[in-house]
Short mmCIF file of C-alpha atoms and ligand atoms in Angstrom, two decimals:
data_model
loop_
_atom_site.label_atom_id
_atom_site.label_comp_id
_atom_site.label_asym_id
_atom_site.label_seq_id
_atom_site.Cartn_x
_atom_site.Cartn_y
_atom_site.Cartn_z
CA UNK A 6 -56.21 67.41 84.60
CA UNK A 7 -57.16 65.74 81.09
CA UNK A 8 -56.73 62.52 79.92
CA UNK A 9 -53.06 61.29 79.79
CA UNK A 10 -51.36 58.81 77.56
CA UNK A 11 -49.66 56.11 80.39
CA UNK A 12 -45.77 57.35 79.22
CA UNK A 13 -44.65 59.15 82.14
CA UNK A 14 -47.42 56.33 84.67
CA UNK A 15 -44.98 53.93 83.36
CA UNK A 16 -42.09 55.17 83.82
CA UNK A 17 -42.80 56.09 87.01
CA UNK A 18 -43.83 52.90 88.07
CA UNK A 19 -40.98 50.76 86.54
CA UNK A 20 -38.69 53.21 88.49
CA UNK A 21 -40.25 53.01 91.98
CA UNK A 22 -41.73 48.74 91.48
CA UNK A 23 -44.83 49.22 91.68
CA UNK A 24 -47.44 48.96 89.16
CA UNK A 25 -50.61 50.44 87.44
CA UNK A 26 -54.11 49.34 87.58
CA UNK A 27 -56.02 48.80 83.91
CA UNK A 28 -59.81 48.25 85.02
CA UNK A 29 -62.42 47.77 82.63
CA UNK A 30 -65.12 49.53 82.21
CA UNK A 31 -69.09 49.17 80.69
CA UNK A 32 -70.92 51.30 82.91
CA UNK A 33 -71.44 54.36 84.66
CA UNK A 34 -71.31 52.59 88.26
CA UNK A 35 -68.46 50.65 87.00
CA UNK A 36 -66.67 53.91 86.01
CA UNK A 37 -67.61 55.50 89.91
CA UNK A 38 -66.09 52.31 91.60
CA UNK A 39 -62.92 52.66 90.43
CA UNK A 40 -62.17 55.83 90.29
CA UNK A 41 -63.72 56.99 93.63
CA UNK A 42 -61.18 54.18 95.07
CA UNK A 43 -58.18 55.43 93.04
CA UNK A 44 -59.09 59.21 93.75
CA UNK A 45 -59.12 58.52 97.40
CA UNK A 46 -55.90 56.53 97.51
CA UNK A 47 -54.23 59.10 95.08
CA UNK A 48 -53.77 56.68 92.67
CA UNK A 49 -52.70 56.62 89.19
CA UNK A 50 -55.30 55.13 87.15
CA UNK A 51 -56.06 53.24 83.73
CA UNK A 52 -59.47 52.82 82.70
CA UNK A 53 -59.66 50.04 79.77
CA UNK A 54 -63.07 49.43 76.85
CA UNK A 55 -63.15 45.98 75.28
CA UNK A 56 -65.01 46.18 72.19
CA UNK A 57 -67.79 44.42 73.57
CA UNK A 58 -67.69 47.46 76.02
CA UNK A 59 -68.11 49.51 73.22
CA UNK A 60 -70.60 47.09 71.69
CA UNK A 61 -72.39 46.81 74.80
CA UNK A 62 -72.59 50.76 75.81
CA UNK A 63 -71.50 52.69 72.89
CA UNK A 64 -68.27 54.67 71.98
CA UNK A 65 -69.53 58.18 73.07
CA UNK A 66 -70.96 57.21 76.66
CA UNK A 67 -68.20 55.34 77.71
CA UNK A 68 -65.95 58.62 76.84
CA UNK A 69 -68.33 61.11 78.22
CA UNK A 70 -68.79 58.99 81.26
CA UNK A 71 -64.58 58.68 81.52
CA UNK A 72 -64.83 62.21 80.88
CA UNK A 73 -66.52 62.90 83.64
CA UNK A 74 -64.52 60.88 86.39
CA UNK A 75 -61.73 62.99 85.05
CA UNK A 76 -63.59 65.50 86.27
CA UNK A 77 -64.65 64.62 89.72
CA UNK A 78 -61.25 63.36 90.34
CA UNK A 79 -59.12 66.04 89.31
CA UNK A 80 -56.61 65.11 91.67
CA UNK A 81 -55.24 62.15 89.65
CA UNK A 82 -54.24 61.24 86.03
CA UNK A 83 -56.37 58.70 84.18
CA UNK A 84 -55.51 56.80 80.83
CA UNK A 85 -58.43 56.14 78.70
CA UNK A 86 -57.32 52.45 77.01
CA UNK A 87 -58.35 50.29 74.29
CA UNK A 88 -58.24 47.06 75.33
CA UNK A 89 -57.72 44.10 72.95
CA UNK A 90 -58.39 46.02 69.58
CA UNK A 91 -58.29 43.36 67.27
CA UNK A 92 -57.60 45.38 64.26
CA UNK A 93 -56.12 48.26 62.62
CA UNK A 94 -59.62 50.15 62.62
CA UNK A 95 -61.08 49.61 66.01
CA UNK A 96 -57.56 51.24 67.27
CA UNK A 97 -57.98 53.89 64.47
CA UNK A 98 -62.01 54.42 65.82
CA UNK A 99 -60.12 55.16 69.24
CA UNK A 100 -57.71 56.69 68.73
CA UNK A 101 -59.80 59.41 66.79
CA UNK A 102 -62.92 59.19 69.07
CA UNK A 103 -60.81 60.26 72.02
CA UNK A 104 -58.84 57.63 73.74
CA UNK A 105 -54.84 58.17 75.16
CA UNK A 106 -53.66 54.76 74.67
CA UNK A 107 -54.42 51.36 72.50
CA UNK A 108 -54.39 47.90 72.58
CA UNK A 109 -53.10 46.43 69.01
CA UNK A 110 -53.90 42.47 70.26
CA UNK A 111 -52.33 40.55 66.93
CA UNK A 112 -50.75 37.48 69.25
CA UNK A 113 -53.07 35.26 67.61
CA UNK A 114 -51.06 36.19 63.95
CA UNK A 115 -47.85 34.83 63.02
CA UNK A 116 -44.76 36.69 64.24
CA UNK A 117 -44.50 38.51 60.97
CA UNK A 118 -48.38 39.70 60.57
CA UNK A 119 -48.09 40.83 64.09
CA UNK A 120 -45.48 42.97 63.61
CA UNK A 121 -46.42 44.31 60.58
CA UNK A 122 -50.12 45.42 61.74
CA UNK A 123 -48.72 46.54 65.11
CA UNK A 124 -46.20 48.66 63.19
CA UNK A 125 -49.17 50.21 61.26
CA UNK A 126 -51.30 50.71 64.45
CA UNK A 127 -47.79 52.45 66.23
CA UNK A 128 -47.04 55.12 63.36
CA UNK A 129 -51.12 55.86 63.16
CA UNK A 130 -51.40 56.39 67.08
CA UNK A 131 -47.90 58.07 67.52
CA UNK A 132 -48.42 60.16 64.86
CA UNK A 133 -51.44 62.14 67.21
CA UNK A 134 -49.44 61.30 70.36
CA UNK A 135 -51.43 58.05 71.56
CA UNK A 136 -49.41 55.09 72.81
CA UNK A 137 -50.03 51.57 72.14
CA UNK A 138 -49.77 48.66 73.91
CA UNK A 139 -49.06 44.92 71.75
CA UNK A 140 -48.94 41.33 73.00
CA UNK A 141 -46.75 38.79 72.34
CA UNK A 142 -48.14 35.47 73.63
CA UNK A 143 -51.21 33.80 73.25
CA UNK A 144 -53.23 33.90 77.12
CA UNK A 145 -55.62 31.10 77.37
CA UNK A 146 -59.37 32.26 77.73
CA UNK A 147 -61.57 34.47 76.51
CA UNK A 148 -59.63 37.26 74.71
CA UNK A 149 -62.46 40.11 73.70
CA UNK A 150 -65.13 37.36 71.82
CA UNK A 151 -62.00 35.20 70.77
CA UNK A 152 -62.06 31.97 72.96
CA UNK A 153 -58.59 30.89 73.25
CA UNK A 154 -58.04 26.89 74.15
CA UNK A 155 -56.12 25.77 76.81
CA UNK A 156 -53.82 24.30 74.67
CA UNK A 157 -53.55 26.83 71.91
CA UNK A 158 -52.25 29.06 74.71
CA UNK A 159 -48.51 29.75 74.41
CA UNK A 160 -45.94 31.77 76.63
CA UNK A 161 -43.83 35.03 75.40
CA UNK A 162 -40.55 33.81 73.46
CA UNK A 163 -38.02 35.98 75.52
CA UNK A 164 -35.84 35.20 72.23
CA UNK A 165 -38.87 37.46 69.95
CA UNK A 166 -39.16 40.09 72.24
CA UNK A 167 -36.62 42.92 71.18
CA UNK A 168 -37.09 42.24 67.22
CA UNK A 169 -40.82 42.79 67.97
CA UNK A 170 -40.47 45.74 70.04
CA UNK A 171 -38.02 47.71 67.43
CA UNK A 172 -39.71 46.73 64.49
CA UNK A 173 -42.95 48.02 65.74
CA UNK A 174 -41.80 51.24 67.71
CA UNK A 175 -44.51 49.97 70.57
CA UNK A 176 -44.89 51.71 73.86
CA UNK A 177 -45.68 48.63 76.00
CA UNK A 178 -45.37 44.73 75.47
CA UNK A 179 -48.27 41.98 77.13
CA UNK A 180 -46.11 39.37 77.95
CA UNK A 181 -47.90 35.89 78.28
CA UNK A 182 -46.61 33.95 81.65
CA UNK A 183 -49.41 31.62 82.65
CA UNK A 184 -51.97 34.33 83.34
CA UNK A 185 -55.17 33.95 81.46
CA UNK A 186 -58.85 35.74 80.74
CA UNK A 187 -61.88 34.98 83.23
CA UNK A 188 -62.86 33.38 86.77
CA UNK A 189 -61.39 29.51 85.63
CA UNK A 190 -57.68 30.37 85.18
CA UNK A 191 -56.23 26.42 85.56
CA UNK A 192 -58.43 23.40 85.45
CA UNK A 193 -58.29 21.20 89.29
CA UNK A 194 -56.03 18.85 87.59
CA UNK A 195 -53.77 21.97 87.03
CA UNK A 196 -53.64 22.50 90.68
CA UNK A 197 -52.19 20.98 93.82
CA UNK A 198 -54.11 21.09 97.04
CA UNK A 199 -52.82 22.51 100.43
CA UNK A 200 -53.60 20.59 103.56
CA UNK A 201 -57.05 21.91 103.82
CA UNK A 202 -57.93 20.71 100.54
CA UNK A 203 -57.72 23.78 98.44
CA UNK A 204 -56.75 24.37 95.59
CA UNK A 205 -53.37 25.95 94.59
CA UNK A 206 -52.50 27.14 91.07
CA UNK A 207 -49.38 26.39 89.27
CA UNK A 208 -46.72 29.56 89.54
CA UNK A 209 -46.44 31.88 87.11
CA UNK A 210 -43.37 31.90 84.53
CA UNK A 211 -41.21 34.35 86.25
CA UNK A 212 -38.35 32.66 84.36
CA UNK A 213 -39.99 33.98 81.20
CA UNK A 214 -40.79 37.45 82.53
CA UNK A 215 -37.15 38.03 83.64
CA UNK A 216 -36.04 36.90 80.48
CA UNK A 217 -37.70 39.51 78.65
CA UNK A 218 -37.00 42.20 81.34
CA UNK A 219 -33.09 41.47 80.52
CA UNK A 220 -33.61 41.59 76.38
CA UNK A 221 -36.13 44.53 76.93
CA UNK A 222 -34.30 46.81 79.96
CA UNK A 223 -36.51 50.16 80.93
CA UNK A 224 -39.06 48.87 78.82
CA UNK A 225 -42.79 48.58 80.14
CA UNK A 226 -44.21 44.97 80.70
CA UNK A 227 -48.22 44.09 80.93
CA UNK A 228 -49.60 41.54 82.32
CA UNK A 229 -53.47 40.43 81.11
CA UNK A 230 -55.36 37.81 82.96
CA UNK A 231 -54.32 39.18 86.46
CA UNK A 232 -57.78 38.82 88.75
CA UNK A 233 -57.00 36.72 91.67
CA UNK A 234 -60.94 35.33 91.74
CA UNK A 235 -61.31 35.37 95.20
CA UNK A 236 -62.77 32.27 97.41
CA UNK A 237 -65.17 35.03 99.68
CA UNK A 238 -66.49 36.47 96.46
CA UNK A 239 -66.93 33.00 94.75
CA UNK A 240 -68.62 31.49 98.27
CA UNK A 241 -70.82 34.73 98.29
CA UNK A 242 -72.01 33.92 94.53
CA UNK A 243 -72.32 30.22 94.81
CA UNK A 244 -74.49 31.12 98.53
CA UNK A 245 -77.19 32.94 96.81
CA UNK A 246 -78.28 31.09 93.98
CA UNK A 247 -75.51 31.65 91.82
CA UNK A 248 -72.95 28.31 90.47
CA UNK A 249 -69.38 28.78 89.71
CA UNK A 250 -67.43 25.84 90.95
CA UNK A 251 -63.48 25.82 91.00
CA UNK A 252 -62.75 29.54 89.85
CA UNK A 253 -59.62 30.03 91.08
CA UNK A 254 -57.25 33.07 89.86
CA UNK A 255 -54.06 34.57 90.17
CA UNK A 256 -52.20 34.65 94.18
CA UNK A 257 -52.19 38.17 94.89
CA UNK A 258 -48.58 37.92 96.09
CA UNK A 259 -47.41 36.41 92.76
CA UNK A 260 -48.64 39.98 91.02
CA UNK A 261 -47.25 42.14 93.75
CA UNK A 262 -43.90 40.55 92.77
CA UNK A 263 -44.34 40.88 89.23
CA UNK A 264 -45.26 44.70 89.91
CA UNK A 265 -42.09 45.45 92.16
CA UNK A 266 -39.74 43.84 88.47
CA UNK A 267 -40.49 45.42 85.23
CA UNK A 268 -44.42 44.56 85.07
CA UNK A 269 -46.22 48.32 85.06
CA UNK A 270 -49.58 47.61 84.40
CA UNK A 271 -51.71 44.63 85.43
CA UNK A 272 -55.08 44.39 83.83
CA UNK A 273 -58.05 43.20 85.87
CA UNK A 274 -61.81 43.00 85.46
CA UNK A 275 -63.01 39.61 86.40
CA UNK A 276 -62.65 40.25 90.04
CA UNK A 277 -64.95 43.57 89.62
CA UNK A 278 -67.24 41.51 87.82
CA UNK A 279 -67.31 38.70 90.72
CA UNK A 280 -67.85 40.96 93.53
CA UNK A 281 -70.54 43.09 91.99
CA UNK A 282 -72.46 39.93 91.45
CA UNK A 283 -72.10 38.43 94.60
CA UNK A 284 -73.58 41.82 96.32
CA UNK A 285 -76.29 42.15 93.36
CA UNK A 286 -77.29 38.22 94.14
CA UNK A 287 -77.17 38.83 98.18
CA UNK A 288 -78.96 41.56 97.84
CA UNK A 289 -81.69 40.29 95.76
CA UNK A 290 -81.75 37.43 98.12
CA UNK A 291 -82.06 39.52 101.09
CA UNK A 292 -84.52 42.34 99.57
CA UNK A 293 -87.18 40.35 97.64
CA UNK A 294 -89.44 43.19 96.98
CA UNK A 295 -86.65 45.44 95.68
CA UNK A 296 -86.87 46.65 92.20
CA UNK A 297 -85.43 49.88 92.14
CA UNK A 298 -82.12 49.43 90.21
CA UNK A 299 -80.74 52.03 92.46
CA UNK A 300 -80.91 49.85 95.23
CA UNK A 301 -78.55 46.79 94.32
CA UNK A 302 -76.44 49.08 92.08
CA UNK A 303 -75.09 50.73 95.26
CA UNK A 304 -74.26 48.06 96.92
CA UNK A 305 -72.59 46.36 93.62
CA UNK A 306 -70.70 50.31 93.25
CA UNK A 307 -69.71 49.85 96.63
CA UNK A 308 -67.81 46.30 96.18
CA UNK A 309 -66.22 47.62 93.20
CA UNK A 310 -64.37 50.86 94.67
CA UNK A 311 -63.40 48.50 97.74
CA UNK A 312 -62.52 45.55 95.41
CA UNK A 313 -60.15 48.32 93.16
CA UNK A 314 -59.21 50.09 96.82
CA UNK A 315 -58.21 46.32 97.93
CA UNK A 316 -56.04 46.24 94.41
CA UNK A 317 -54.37 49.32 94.65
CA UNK A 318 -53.10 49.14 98.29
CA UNK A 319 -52.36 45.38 98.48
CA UNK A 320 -51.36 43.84 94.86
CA UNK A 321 -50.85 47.04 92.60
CA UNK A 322 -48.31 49.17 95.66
CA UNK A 323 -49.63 52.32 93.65
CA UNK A 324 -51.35 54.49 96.55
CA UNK A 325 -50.69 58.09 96.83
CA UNK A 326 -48.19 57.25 93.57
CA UNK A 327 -50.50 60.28 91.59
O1 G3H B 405 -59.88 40.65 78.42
C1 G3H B 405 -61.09 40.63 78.55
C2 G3H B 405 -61.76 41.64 79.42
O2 G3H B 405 -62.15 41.03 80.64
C3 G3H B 405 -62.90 42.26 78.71
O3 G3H B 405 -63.91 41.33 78.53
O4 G3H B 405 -64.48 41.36 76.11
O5 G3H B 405 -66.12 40.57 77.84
O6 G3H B 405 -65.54 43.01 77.65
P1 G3H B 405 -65.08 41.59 77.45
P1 13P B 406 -59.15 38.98 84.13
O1 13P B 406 -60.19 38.19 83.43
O2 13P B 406 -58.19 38.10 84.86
O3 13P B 406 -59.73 40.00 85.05
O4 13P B 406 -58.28 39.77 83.03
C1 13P B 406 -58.75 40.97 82.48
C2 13P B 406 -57.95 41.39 81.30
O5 13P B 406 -56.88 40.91 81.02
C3 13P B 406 -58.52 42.45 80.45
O6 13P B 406 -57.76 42.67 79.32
ZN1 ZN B 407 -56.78 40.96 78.54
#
């Protein structure tokens, strides 16, 4: 099998409530984690490059290493994704250099430059059969080098959603809900604490998302922000030298609803990024004399394809769904 575009993933998924996972990717063991876990599980699969993926490992090797999962794991179909292009030519670059799908990310524009650059990044990509993704929404965080304020985050207007989505002609919509980029989705103060003093996040908007899911009916819904940080990998970190205090993410059960409504693809990475560290740092801590790369890169491989494995099965309900 080649690359796909996610048309027919989505679909799928919107029919039978579950949804996709959109991993990102900056590295060849990064690119083996994931898709060892979703070829095992027979799971369709998204692989996603931010531009500081690209910036970080270059265009062509990312490709040529996607490339080559799609190889080794013939038995399931992959999407190769821009995620958060932040202008017309990044998606263009993409799109020509080889990717199936696009992220247009103009939420930070008004309404009316959103839609017009989204429109131009639609009839571009459509035109040699890629599909693009658009968001709608500010998430708080770090959006692809943008740093987005608490309080210049903004939810999805349910009452924007169809005008955007006809007058660009786009393929999939990131909705925001309360989601947001990195390991320190709500501030303590945020929070309420459960009886054994931990913290619980606010809920997530599903008044907003099934506002949009009854303007926007069969249409595919994305959620960005989705890593559910969790406490074993953020003890793990914080045990062996490393210092990141209140991370808290997304309840897993919150996503597995949104999956089984309209959402089709989640996007997570901080949660691969969390548990790779936490096995790199124990095993540093562990093996002092180690200095072979290959020797804390397996173990950090190894949390990633049971950290996606974990996703699949448990929060994304997309197993054996190839
Ligand atoms: O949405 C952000 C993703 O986690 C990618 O992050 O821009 O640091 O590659 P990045
Ligand atoms: P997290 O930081 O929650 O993993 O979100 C990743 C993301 O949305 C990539 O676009
Ligand atoms: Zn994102």
């Amino acid at each position: 099998m080649s690359l796909v575009t996610s048309t027919e993933m989505f679909k799928k998924a919107y029919d039978g409530g579950y949804a996709i996972g959109a991993f990102n990717v900056n590295n060849m063991e990064i690119v083996q984690g994931i898709t060892e876990a979703a070829g095992e599980l027979n799971a369709p699969l998204i692989l996603q490059v931010s531009k500081g993926a690209r910036a970080y490992a270059n265009h062509t090797y990312l490709v040529k290493l996607v490339e080559a999962a799609v190889i080794e794991n013939p038995n399931i179909p992959i999407v190769l994704h821009l995620d958060h292009g932040d202008s017309f030519e990044l998606c263009k670059d993409c799109i020509d250099g080889g990717f199936t799908s696009v992220m247009i990310d103009a939420s930070s524009k008004s309404f009316e430059d959103n839609i017009a650059v989204t429109k131009k990044v639609v009839e571009y990509a459509h035109d040699k059969g890629v599909v693009v993704e658009a968001e709608l929404g500010t998430l708080a965080g770090v959006e692809d080098h943008v740093k987005v304020a608490a309080d210049a985050a903004s939810y999805t207007k349910p009452e924007e959603v169809e005008e955007f989505v006809e007058k660009t002609g786009c393929d999939s919509l990131a909705i925001a809900i309360g989601t947001s980029h990195g390991a320190y989705k709500f501030t303590p103060e945020q929070c309420t604490r459960n009886e054994d003093g931990i913290l619980v996040p606010p809920p997530l908007r599903f008044d907003v998302l099934e506002e949009c899911i009854k303007r926007l009916p069969g249409f595919p819904i994305v959620l960005h922000g989705s890593s559910s940080v969790p406490q074993d990998y953020v003890e793990e970190v914080n045990k062996y030298g490393g210092n990141m205090p209140n991370a808290i993410g997304i309840p897993e059960d919150e996503l597995r609803k949104a999956a089984k409504l309209a959402v089709c693809k989640i996007n997570i990475d901080s949660d691969l990024r969390l548990g790779m560290t936490a096995k790199i740092r124990k095993h540093f801590a562990e093996h002092p004399d180690h200095f072979d790369p290959r020797q804390y890169l397996t173990p950090a491989r190894q949390s990633i394809k049971e950290t996606v494995a974990h996703k699949i099965v448990n929060v994304l309900g997309c197993d054996g769904k190839a």
